[in-house]
GROMACS .gro file of C-alpha atoms in nm:
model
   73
    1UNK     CA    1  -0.633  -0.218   0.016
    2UNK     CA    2  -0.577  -0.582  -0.030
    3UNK     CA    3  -0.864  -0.695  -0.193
    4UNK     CA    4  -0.876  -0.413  -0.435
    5UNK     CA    5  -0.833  -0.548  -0.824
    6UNK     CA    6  -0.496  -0.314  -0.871
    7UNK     CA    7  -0.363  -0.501  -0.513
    8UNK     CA    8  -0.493  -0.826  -0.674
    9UNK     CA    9  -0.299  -0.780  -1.009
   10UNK     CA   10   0.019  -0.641  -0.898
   11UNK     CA   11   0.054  -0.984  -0.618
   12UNK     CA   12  -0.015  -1.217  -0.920
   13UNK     CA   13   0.239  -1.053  -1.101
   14UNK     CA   14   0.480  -1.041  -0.830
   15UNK     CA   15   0.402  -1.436  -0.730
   16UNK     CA   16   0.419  -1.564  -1.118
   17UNK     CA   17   0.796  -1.648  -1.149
   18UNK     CA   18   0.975  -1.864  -0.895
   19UNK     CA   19   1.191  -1.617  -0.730
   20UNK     CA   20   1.386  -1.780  -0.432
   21UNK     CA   21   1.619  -1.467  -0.343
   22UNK     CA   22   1.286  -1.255  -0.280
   23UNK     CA   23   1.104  -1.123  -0.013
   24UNK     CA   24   0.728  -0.989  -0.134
   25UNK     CA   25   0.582  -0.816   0.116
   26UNK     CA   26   0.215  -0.647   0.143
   27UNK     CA   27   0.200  -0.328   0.328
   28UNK     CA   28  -0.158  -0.205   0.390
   29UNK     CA   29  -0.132   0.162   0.441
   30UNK     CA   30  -0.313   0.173   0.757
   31UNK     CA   31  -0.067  -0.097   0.907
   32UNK     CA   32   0.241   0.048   0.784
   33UNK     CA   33   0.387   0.232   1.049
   34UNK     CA   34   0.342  -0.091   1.262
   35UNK     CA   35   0.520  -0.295   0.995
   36UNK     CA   36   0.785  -0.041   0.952
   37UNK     CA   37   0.865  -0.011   1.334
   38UNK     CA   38   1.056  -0.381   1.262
   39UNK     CA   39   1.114  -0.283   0.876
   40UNK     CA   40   1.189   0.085   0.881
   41UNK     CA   41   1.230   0.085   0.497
   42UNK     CA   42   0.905   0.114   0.441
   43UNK     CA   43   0.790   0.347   0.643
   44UNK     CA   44   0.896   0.625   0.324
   45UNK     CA   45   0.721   0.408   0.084
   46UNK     CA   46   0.399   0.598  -0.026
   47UNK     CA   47   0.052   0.452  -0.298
   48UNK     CA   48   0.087   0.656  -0.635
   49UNK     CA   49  -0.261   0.768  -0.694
   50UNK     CA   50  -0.404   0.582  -0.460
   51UNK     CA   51  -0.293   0.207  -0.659
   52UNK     CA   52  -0.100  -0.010  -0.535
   53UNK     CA   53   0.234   0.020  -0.596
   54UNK     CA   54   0.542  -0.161  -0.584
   55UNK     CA   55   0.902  -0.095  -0.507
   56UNK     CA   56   1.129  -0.345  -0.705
   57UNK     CA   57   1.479  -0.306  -0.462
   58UNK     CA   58   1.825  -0.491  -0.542
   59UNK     CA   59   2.094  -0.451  -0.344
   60UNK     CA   60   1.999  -0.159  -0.145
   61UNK     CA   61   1.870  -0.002  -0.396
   62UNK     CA   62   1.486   0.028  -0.515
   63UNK     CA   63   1.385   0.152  -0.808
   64UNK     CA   64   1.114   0.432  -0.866
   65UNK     CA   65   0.784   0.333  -0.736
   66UNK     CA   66   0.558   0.171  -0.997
   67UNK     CA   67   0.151   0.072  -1.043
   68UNK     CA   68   0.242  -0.114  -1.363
   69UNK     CA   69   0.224  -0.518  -1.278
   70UNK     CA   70   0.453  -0.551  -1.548
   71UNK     CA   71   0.732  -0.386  -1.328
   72UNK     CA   72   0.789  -0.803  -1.236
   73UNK     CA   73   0.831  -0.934  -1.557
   0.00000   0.00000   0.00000
């Protein structure tokens, strides 16, 4: 799923602004339950439509799931 155009877009858009707080990660959906054995968050966190999709969280918190690139502007 990383090389797919949609995965593509969305990590440009998510790498355009300096953001030094942030932690980006990639989660390939066939990897995910190994990733989410050390970062159980995101073992709930599901594609929409089969795109990838990213979870914007602050504080805790994420907000709903979006395919939209612009979701990091």
């Amino acid at each position: 799923h990383g090389n797919t155009d949609d995965t593509r877009a969305m990590w440009l858009a998510a790498n355009t602004q300096y953001r030094p707080f942030s932690v980006i990660v990639l989660v390939d959906p066939l990897e995910q339950a190994a990733l989410a054995a050390q970062m159980p968050w995101v073992a709930g966190m599901k594609m929409i439509d089969d795109k990838a999709t990213a979870y914007v969280c602050r504080g805790f918190v994420c907000n709903a799931p979006s395919t939209d690139p612009k979701v990091f502007l």
